[in-house]
Amino acid sequence: MSELQLGKSSKSSQYQSHYQARMHRVLEHIDRHLDQPLDLEVLAGVAHFSPFHFHRLFAAWMGERLGDYVRRRRLEVAAFRLFAQAGTPVLDIALSVGFGSAEAFTRAFKDRFAYTPAAWRKHQVELHRENSKINQVLSKNDQLQSYASFHNGVSANLKQVTSMDVKLIRRATTNIAYLRHIGPYGAPVGQFWADTVSPWIVMHNLFGRARYGISHDDPSITDPALCRYDAAVELPEDADIPGHALQTSIPGGEYAALSFKGKNAEIGAAWTAILRDWLPSSGYQVDARPCFEYYSANACFDPETGIFDCDICIPVVPL
């Protein structure tokens, strides 16, 4: 390849990263402002594109129209909050994601999930109760427990995880550089770290820094193919962005933190425990900040056993 071709390729990559950064700012703004009007003019301004062109650019980049995306995110976040905030009235949930009335919310929610909000909440509670009964039976038989761990992913380890202490901590706002994975969680995320993130860390000498795994979606609600996950490294505020990574910040404030030590196949149980066992009875609720896994600079990983440690952090405010 000639120097001219290399130059064009480099510029093309820079332009693509620039567009990607603008679109990610829009997605972040949507998730953090679901309770506010999110019309075309507002979001085009966040992206620094003209409203005339932005809706076409968004559809081309995301594969769905802007209005459809905003509506989907409002309803997916509402579905999560209906269970995680079991004591919060349906109208309050509706208002928290930008619906002006319980009636409009109920119609939209039923169109999306085939349940009314109240029926969805009841179904999720019953489903969780049934899973808890299964866990109690499985814990009496090691062979069945191993089978469940392989086929169910979370239930076999739930009893062990729920005995861990959840601590309330305060975190400062943190500057990060990140790479994004879109698709199913679980093994594909582990492969993403191995194939993409680790070489990026090596190439840019990012060793000895705290790392983050940020899950933006709930795969039990969002289509797994659309789930977003960011692998991030903590950076000083004035640092250059390494490679083609993107930059954002993790908001400060109060978080509930659950210490985890185990294998990749077991961490789903920890997420289930804190979100569906601890949170509803805690007196707290989640807000619009992202949930994440925090890997300190001293976090351990044993390549022979696959065992690692981290803190699972969810943003909380009092009910």
mmCIF file of C-alpha atoms in Angstrom:
data_model
loop_
_atom_site.group_PDB
_atom_site.id
_atom_site.type_symbol
_atom_site.label_atom_id
_atom_site.label_comp_id
_atom_site.label_asym_id
_atom_site.label_seq_id
_atom_site.Cartn_x
_atom_site.Cartn_y
_atom_site.Cartn_z
ATOM 1 C CA MET A 1 0.000 0.000 0.000
ATOM 2 C CA SER A 2 1.389 3.423 -0.962
ATOM 3 C CA GLU A 3 1.928 6.275 1.478
ATOM 4 C CA LEU A 4 -1.006 8.103 -0.139
ATOM 5 C CA GLN A 5 -3.282 5.109 0.372
ATOM 6 C CA LEU A 6 -2.089 4.748 3.970
ATOM 7 C CA GLY A 7 -2.836 8.403 4.579
ATOM 8 C CA LYS A 8 -6.331 8.092 3.143
ATOM 9 C CA SER A 9 -6.963 4.952 5.205
ATOM 10 C CA SER A 10 -5.812 6.696 8.383
ATOM 11 C CA LYS A 11 -8.024 9.714 7.740
ATOM 12 C CA SER A 12 -10.997 7.469 6.953
ATOM 13 C CA SER A 13 -10.507 5.672 10.256
ATOM 14 C CA GLN A 14 -10.311 9.000 12.104
ATOM 15 C CA TYR A 15 -13.533 10.219 10.472
ATOM 16 C CA GLN A 16 -15.298 6.985 11.393
ATOM 17 C CA SER A 17 -14.148 7.275 15.006
ATOM 18 C CA HIS A 18 -15.404 10.863 15.056
ATOM 19 C CA TYR A 19 -18.875 9.798 13.889
ATOM 20 C CA GLN A 20 -18.890 6.933 16.365
ATOM 21 C CA ALA A 21 -18.020 9.242 19.258
ATOM 22 C CA ARG A 22 -20.866 11.598 18.322
ATOM 23 C CA MET A 23 -23.381 8.747 18.132
ATOM 24 C CA HIS A 24 -22.236 7.307 21.462
ATOM 25 C CA ARG A 25 -22.768 10.726 23.071
ATOM 26 C CA VAL A 26 -26.345 10.622 21.831
ATOM 27 C CA LEU A 27 -26.976 7.119 23.196
ATOM 28 C CA GLU A 28 -25.483 8.129 26.546
ATOM 29 C CA HIS A 29 -27.622 11.267 26.645
ATOM 30 C CA ILE A 30 -30.768 9.256 25.919
ATOM 31 C CA ASP A 31 -30.125 6.745 28.704
ATOM 32 C CA ARG A 32 -29.388 9.484 31.254
ATOM 33 C CA HIS A 33 -32.351 11.715 30.322
ATOM 34 C CA LEU A 34 -35.241 9.327 29.693
ATOM 35 C CA ASP A 35 -37.472 11.418 31.958
ATOM 36 C CA GLN A 36 -37.025 14.474 29.721
ATOM 37 C CA PRO A 37 -38.171 15.372 26.186
ATOM 38 C CA LEU A 38 -35.865 13.721 23.651
ATOM 39 C CA ASP A 39 -36.948 15.252 20.379
ATOM 40 C CA LEU A 40 -34.961 15.412 17.166
ATOM 41 C CA GLU A 41 -33.635 18.933 17.700
ATOM 42 C CA VAL A 42 -32.291 18.160 21.181
ATOM 43 C CA LEU A 43 -30.499 14.968 20.157
ATOM 44 C CA ALA A 44 -29.162 16.454 16.936
ATOM 45 C CA GLY A 45 -27.660 19.203 19.075
ATOM 46 C CA VAL A 46 -25.969 16.631 21.322
ATOM 47 C CA ALA A 47 -24.432 15.046 18.225
ATOM 48 C CA HIS A 48 -23.565 18.414 16.628
ATOM 49 C CA PHE A 49 -25.403 17.490 13.432
ATOM 50 C CA SER A 50 -28.166 19.437 11.735
ATOM 51 C CA PRO A 51 -31.666 18.123 12.562
ATOM 52 C CA PHE A 52 -32.345 17.876 8.827
ATOM 53 C CA HIS A 53 -29.711 15.152 8.374
ATOM 54 C CA PHE A 54 -29.463 13.622 11.834
ATOM 55 C CA HIS A 55 -32.451 11.274 11.700
ATOM 56 C CA ARG A 56 -31.090 9.649 8.526
ATOM 57 C CA LEU A 57 -27.568 9.398 9.932
ATOM 58 C CA PHE A 58 -28.891 7.820 13.138
ATOM 59 C CA ALA A 59 -30.975 5.246 11.260
ATOM 60 C CA ALA A 60 -28.053 4.347 9.007
ATOM 61 C CA TRP A 61 -25.681 3.975 11.963
ATOM 62 C CA MET A 62 -27.976 2.208 14.426
ATOM 63 C CA GLY A 63 -30.212 0.189 12.116
ATOM 64 C CA GLU A 64 -33.391 1.661 13.637
ATOM 65 C CA ARG A 65 -35.079 5.031 13.507
ATOM 66 C CA LEU A 66 -34.387 7.558 16.241
ATOM 67 C CA GLY A 67 -37.970 7.640 17.506
ATOM 68 C CA ASP A 68 -38.138 3.831 17.604
ATOM 69 C CA TYR A 69 -34.870 3.638 19.518
ATOM 70 C CA VAL A 70 -35.932 6.198 22.128
ATOM 71 C CA ARG A 71 -39.269 4.429 22.606
ATOM 72 C CA ARG A 72 -37.536 1.052 22.969
ATOM 73 C CA ARG A 73 -35.124 2.364 25.593
ATOM 74 C CA ARG A 74 -37.931 4.008 27.577
ATOM 75 C CA LEU A 75 -39.867 0.739 27.693
ATOM 76 C CA GLU A 76 -36.862 -1.500 28.397
ATOM 77 C CA VAL A 77 -35.728 0.645 31.310
ATOM 78 C CA ALA A 78 -39.316 0.751 32.593
ATOM 79 C CA ALA A 79 -39.537 -3.057 32.444
ATOM 80 C CA PHE A 80 -36.387 -3.322 34.542
ATOM 81 C CA ARG A 81 -37.563 -0.746 37.093
ATOM 82 C CA LEU A 82 -40.991 -2.354 37.490
ATOM 83 C CA PHE A 83 -39.281 -5.352 39.045
ATOM 84 C CA ALA A 84 -36.248 -3.748 40.681
ATOM 85 C CA GLN A 85 -38.449 -1.025 42.261
ATOM 86 C CA ALA A 86 -41.357 -3.250 43.235
ATOM 87 C CA GLY A 87 -42.775 -0.719 45.695
ATOM 88 C CA THR A 88 -42.799 2.209 43.242
ATOM 89 C CA PRO A 89 -46.223 3.035 41.725
ATOM 90 C CA VAL A 90 -46.610 2.318 38.021
ATOM 91 C CA LEU A 91 -47.312 5.990 37.319
ATOM 92 C CA ASP A 92 -44.004 7.002 38.915
ATOM 93 C CA ILE A 93 -42.194 4.457 36.739
ATOM 94 C CA ALA A 94 -43.984 5.846 33.672
ATOM 95 C CA LEU A 95 -42.983 9.415 34.508
ATOM 96 C CA SER A 96 -39.378 8.380 35.205
ATOM 97 C CA VAL A 97 -38.975 7.181 31.604
ATOM 98 C CA GLY A 98 -40.764 10.048 29.911
ATOM 99 C CA PHE A 99 -44.405 9.010 29.587
ATOM 100 C CA GLY A 100 -46.951 11.673 30.481
ATOM 101 C CA SER A 101 -49.681 9.376 31.736
ATOM 102 C CA ALA A 102 -50.220 5.857 33.054
ATOM 103 C CA GLU A 103 -52.671 5.177 30.214
ATOM 104 C CA ALA A 104 -50.194 5.991 27.442
ATOM 105 C CA PHE A 105 -47.504 4.015 29.239
ATOM 106 C CA THR A 106 -49.746 0.969 29.683
ATOM 107 C CA ARG A 107 -50.708 0.924 25.990
ATOM 108 C CA ALA A 108 -47.098 1.210 24.826
ATOM 109 C CA PHE A 109 -45.838 -1.326 27.365
ATOM 110 C CA LYS A 110 -48.436 -3.923 26.417
ATOM 111 C CA ASP A 111 -47.664 -3.459 22.718
ATOM 112 C CA ARG A 112 -43.974 -4.127 23.450
ATOM 113 C CA PHE A 113 -44.116 -6.906 26.058
ATOM 114 C CA ALA A 114 -47.678 -8.337 25.721
ATOM 115 C CA TYR A 115 -48.248 -7.599 29.430
ATOM 116 C CA THR A 116 -49.663 -4.589 31.222
ATOM 117 C CA PRO A 117 -47.062 -3.039 33.557
ATOM 118 C CA ALA A 118 -48.821 -4.453 36.634
ATOM 119 C CA ALA A 119 -49.082 -7.924 35.083
ATOM 120 C CA TRP A 120 -45.395 -7.787 34.062
ATOM 121 C CA ARG A 121 -44.366 -6.920 37.617
ATOM 122 C CA LYS A 122 -46.470 -9.789 39.015
ATOM 123 C CA HIS A 123 -45.072 -12.214 36.421
ATOM 124 C CA GLN A 124 -41.485 -11.271 37.212
ATOM 125 C CA VAL A 125 -42.065 -11.673 40.956
ATOM 126 C CA GLU A 126 -43.624 -15.109 40.435
ATOM 127 C CA LEU A 127 -40.844 -16.122 38.059
ATOM 128 C CA HIS A 128 -38.204 -15.066 40.561
ATOM 129 C CA ARG A 129 -40.005 -16.916 43.377
ATOM 130 C CA GLU A 130 -40.127 -20.077 41.259
ATOM 131 C CA ASN A 131 -36.414 -19.782 40.431
ATOM 132 C CA SER A 132 -35.660 -19.455 44.149
ATOM 133 C CA LYS A 133 -37.543 -22.697 44.841
ATOM 134 C CA ILE A 134 -35.567 -24.441 42.099
ATOM 135 C CA ASN A 135 -32.315 -23.175 43.623
ATOM 136 C CA GLN A 136 -33.260 -24.626 47.004
ATOM 137 C CA VAL A 137 -33.877 -28.034 45.427
ATOM 138 C CA LEU A 138 -30.691 -27.896 43.368
ATOM 139 C CA SER A 139 -28.550 -26.983 46.367
ATOM 140 C CA LYS A 140 -29.352 -30.407 47.867
ATOM 141 C CA ASN A 141 -27.789 -32.284 45.002
ATOM 142 C CA ASP A 142 -24.295 -31.529 43.673
ATOM 143 C CA GLN A 143 -24.868 -33.309 40.382
ATOM 144 C CA LEU A 144 -28.041 -31.368 39.656
ATOM 145 C CA GLN A 145 -26.316 -28.173 40.751
ATOM 146 C CA SER A 146 -23.541 -28.747 38.217
ATOM 147 C CA TYR A 147 -26.147 -29.421 35.531
ATOM 148 C CA ALA A 148 -27.977 -26.175 36.336
ATOM 149 C CA SER A 149 -24.757 -24.178 36.293
ATOM 150 C CA PHE A 150 -24.085 -25.394 32.765
ATOM 151 C CA HIS A 151 -27.582 -25.004 31.360
ATOM 152 C CA ASN A 152 -29.028 -22.116 33.335
ATOM 153 C CA GLY A 153 -25.965 -19.960 33.896
ATOM 154 C CA VAL A 154 -27.066 -18.239 37.089
ATOM 155 C CA SER A 155 -29.343 -20.303 39.294
ATOM 156 C CA ALA A 156 -26.880 -22.857 40.672
ATOM 157 C CA ASN A 157 -24.652 -20.246 42.292
ATOM 158 C CA LEU A 158 -27.357 -17.872 43.489
ATOM 159 C CA LYS A 159 -27.517 -19.123 47.070
ATOM 160 C CA GLN A 160 -23.759 -18.727 47.503
ATOM 161 C CA VAL A 161 -23.691 -15.215 46.049
ATOM 162 C CA THR A 162 -26.605 -13.828 48.047
ATOM 163 C CA SER A 163 -24.713 -14.488 51.287
ATOM 164 C CA MET A 164 -22.067 -11.915 50.301
ATOM 165 C CA ASP A 165 -22.171 -8.450 51.858
ATOM 166 C CA VAL A 166 -23.385 -5.528 49.776
ATOM 167 C CA LYS A 167 -21.751 -2.243 50.801
ATOM 168 C CA LEU A 168 -22.829 1.306 50.082
ATOM 169 C CA ILE A 169 -19.926 3.355 48.749
ATOM 170 C CA ARG A 170 -19.368 6.808 47.296
ATOM 171 C CA ARG A 171 -17.369 7.169 44.100
ATOM 172 C CA ALA A 172 -15.901 10.229 42.440
ATOM 173 C CA THR A 173 -16.580 10.918 38.766
ATOM 174 C CA THR A 174 -14.072 8.875 36.763
ATOM 175 C CA ASN A 175 -12.652 9.543 33.301
ATOM 176 C CA ILE A 176 -12.415 6.428 31.092
ATOM 177 C CA ALA A 177 -11.399 5.308 27.629
ATOM 178 C CA TYR A 178 -13.469 2.420 26.296
ATOM 179 C CA LEU A 179 -14.065 -0.049 23.487
ATOM 180 C CA ARG A 180 -17.638 -1.214 22.795
ATOM 181 C CA HIS A 181 -19.022 -4.691 22.171
ATOM 182 C CA ILE A 182 -22.537 -5.059 20.756
ATOM 183 C CA GLY A 183 -24.101 -8.494 21.069
ATOM 184 C CA PRO A 184 -24.795 -11.199 23.649
ATOM 185 C CA TYR A 185 -23.117 -11.055 27.042
ATOM 186 C CA GLY A 186 -21.368 -14.031 28.656
ATOM 187 C CA ALA A 187 -18.748 -15.891 26.623
ATOM 188 C CA PRO A 188 -18.722 -13.343 23.741
ATOM 189 C CA VAL A 189 -17.733 -10.611 26.203
ATOM 190 C CA GLY A 190 -14.867 -12.762 27.509
ATOM 191 C CA GLN A 191 -13.752 -13.294 23.920
ATOM 192 C CA PHE A 192 -13.995 -9.545 23.307
ATOM 193 C CA TRP A 193 -11.614 -8.882 26.212
ATOM 194 C CA ALA A 194 -9.197 -11.558 24.978
ATOM 195 C CA ASP A 195 -9.205 -10.706 21.270
ATOM 196 C CA THR A 196 -9.709 -6.926 21.265
ATOM 197 C CA VAL A 197 -9.309 -5.308 24.672
ATOM 198 C CA SER A 198 -6.178 -7.063 25.942
ATOM 199 C CA PRO A 199 -4.151 -6.320 22.763
ATOM 200 C CA TRP A 200 -5.322 -2.695 22.997
ATOM 201 C CA ILE A 201 -4.125 -2.511 26.613
ATOM 202 C CA VAL A 202 -0.760 -4.003 25.654
ATOM 203 C CA MET A 203 -0.304 -1.772 22.615
ATOM 204 C CA HIS A 204 -0.924 1.419 24.576
ATOM 205 C CA ASN A 205 0.813 0.379 27.809
ATOM 206 C CA LEU A 206 -2.308 0.698 29.956
ATOM 207 C CA PHE A 207 -1.191 -1.801 32.590
ATOM 208 C CA GLY A 208 -1.648 -0.934 36.255
ATOM 209 C CA ARG A 209 -4.847 1.035 35.709
ATOM 210 C CA ALA A 210 -8.304 0.290 37.080
ATOM 211 C CA ARG A 211 -10.599 -1.330 34.521
ATOM 212 C CA TYR A 212 -14.372 -1.388 34.077
ATOM 213 C CA GLY A 213 -16.916 -3.622 32.390
ATOM 214 C CA ILE A 214 -20.064 -1.564 31.748
ATOM 215 C CA SER A 215 -23.299 -3.358 30.847
ATOM 216 C CA HIS A 216 -25.838 -0.926 29.422
ATOM 217 C CA ASP A 217 -28.705 -3.357 28.854
ATOM 218 C CA ASP A 218 -30.548 -6.215 30.554
ATOM 219 C CA PRO A 219 -30.406 -9.238 28.204
ATOM 220 C CA SER A 220 -33.597 -10.648 29.734
ATOM 221 C CA ILE A 221 -35.392 -7.562 28.356
ATOM 222 C CA THR A 222 -33.295 -6.249 25.453
ATOM 223 C CA ASP A 223 -32.656 -8.427 22.410
ATOM 224 C CA PRO A 224 -29.218 -9.960 23.201
ATOM 225 C CA ALA A 225 -28.041 -9.017 19.706
ATOM 226 C CA LEU A 226 -28.553 -5.344 20.634
ATOM 227 C CA CYS A 227 -26.981 -5.399 24.108
ATOM 228 C CA ARG A 228 -24.141 -2.908 24.640
ATOM 229 C CA TYR A 229 -21.050 -3.573 26.735
ATOM 230 C CA ASP A 230 -18.057 -1.251 27.214
ATOM 231 C CA ALA A 231 -14.613 -2.479 28.275
ATOM 232 C CA ALA A 232 -12.912 0.523 29.819
ATOM 233 C CA VAL A 233 -9.673 1.720 31.399
ATOM 234 C CA GLU A 234 -9.399 4.579 33.884
ATOM 235 C CA LEU A 235 -7.459 7.597 32.607
ATOM 236 C CA PRO A 236 -6.294 10.923 34.043
ATOM 237 C CA GLU A 237 -8.667 13.701 32.990
ATOM 238 C CA ASP A 238 -6.180 15.361 30.619
ATOM 239 C CA ALA A 239 -4.786 12.128 29.092
ATOM 240 C CA ASP A 240 -4.757 11.438 25.371
ATOM 241 C CA ILE A 241 -7.275 8.835 24.182
ATOM 242 C CA PRO A 242 -5.348 5.651 23.332
ATOM 243 C CA GLY A 243 -5.808 4.300 19.831
ATOM 244 C CA HIS A 244 -9.327 4.374 18.399
ATOM 245 C CA ALA A 245 -10.988 4.160 21.804
ATOM 246 C CA LEU A 246 -13.748 6.536 22.860
ATOM 247 C CA GLN A 247 -13.891 8.684 25.978
ATOM 248 C CA THR A 248 -16.586 9.326 28.561
ATOM 249 C CA SER A 249 -16.929 9.510 32.338
ATOM 250 C CA ILE A 250 -18.576 7.320 34.935
ATOM 251 C CA PRO A 251 -20.676 9.636 37.125
ATOM 252 C CA GLY A 252 -19.845 9.866 40.792
ATOM 253 C CA GLY A 253 -22.256 9.386 43.667
ATOM 254 C CA GLU A 254 -23.559 6.540 45.785
ATOM 255 C CA TYR A 255 -23.288 2.945 44.598
ATOM 256 C CA ALA A 256 -24.146 -0.448 46.043
ATOM 257 C CA ALA A 257 -21.088 -2.687 45.651
ATOM 258 C CA LEU A 258 -20.955 -6.476 45.826
ATOM 259 C CA SER A 259 -17.517 -8.119 45.998
ATOM 260 C CA PHE A 260 -17.257 -11.048 43.603
ATOM 261 C CA LYS A 261 -14.657 -13.772 43.251
ATOM 262 C CA GLY A 262 -15.276 -16.625 40.835
ATOM 263 C CA LYS A 263 -15.409 -17.626 37.183
ATOM 264 C CA ASN A 264 -16.984 -15.903 34.212
ATOM 265 C CA ALA A 265 -19.865 -18.411 34.148
ATOM 266 C CA GLU A 266 -20.739 -17.481 37.734
ATOM 267 C CA ILE A 267 -20.853 -13.704 37.596
ATOM 268 C CA GLY A 268 -24.383 -13.671 36.165
ATOM 269 C CA ALA A 269 -25.549 -15.088 39.497
ATOM 270 C CA ALA A 270 -23.962 -12.160 41.311
ATOM 271 C CA TRP A 271 -25.754 -9.650 39.095
ATOM 272 C CA THR A 272 -29.030 -11.492 39.681
ATOM 273 C CA ALA A 273 -28.442 -11.494 43.443
ATOM 274 C CA ILE A 274 -27.808 -7.780 43.835
ATOM 275 C CA LEU A 275 -30.483 -6.603 41.406
ATOM 276 C CA ARG A 276 -33.275 -9.029 42.199
ATOM 277 C CA ASP A 277 -32.605 -10.108 45.790
ATOM 278 C CA TRP A 278 -30.812 -7.261 47.553
ATOM 279 C CA LEU A 279 -32.178 -4.174 45.784
ATOM 280 C CA PRO A 280 -35.963 -4.622 46.270
ATOM 281 C CA SER A 281 -35.571 -4.919 50.059
ATOM 282 C CA SER A 282 -32.776 -2.338 50.472
ATOM 283 C CA GLY A 283 -34.713 0.924 50.619
ATOM 284 C CA TYR A 284 -32.866 2.093 47.480
ATOM 285 C CA GLN A 285 -33.589 2.255 43.785
ATOM 286 C CA VAL A 286 -31.392 2.472 40.715
ATOM 287 C CA ASP A 287 -31.081 5.684 38.755
ATOM 288 C CA ALA A 288 -29.941 6.568 35.240
ATOM 289 C CA ARG A 289 -26.199 6.085 35.827
ATOM 290 C CA PRO A 290 -24.715 2.885 34.330
ATOM 291 C CA CYS A 291 -24.074 -0.325 36.250
ATOM 292 C CA PHE A 292 -20.565 -1.748 35.968
ATOM 293 C CA GLU A 293 -17.969 -4.235 37.136
ATOM 294 C CA TYR A 294 -14.959 -2.557 38.733
ATOM 295 C CA TYR A 295 -11.546 -4.226 38.464
ATOM 296 C CA SER A 296 -9.034 -2.442 40.670
ATOM 297 C CA ALA A 297 -5.422 -2.032 39.565
ATOM 298 C CA ASN A 298 -4.632 -4.913 41.938
ATOM 299 C CA ALA A 299 -7.455 -7.186 40.804
ATOM 300 C CA CYS A 300 -6.371 -10.810 40.399
ATOM 301 C CA PHE A 301 -6.941 -13.261 37.584
ATOM 302 C CA ASP A 302 -5.781 -16.884 37.625
ATOM 303 C CA PRO A 303 -5.358 -18.099 34.025
ATOM 304 C CA GLU A 304 -5.239 -21.734 35.170
ATOM 305 C CA THR A 305 -8.562 -21.726 37.021
ATOM 306 C CA GLY A 306 -10.270 -18.765 35.351
ATOM 307 C CA ILE A 307 -11.016 -17.251 38.762
ATOM 308 C CA PHE A 308 -10.988 -13.444 39.035
ATOM 309 C CA ASP A 309 -12.236 -10.801 41.432
ATOM 310 C CA CYS A 310 -14.101 -7.532 40.970
ATOM 311 C CA ASP A 311 -16.779 -5.329 42.528
ATOM 312 C CA ILE A 312 -20.241 -5.271 40.965
ATOM 313 C CA CYS A 313 -21.527 -1.698 41.293
ATOM 314 C CA ILE A 314 -25.059 -0.409 40.782
ATOM 315 C CA PRO A 315 -25.969 3.303 41.123
ATOM 316 C CA VAL A 316 -28.517 3.866 43.880
ATOM 317 C CA VAL A 317 -30.591 6.644 45.424
ATOM 318 C CA PRO A 318 -33.027 6.359 48.344
ATOM 319 C CA LEU A 319 -36.607 5.330 47.533
#
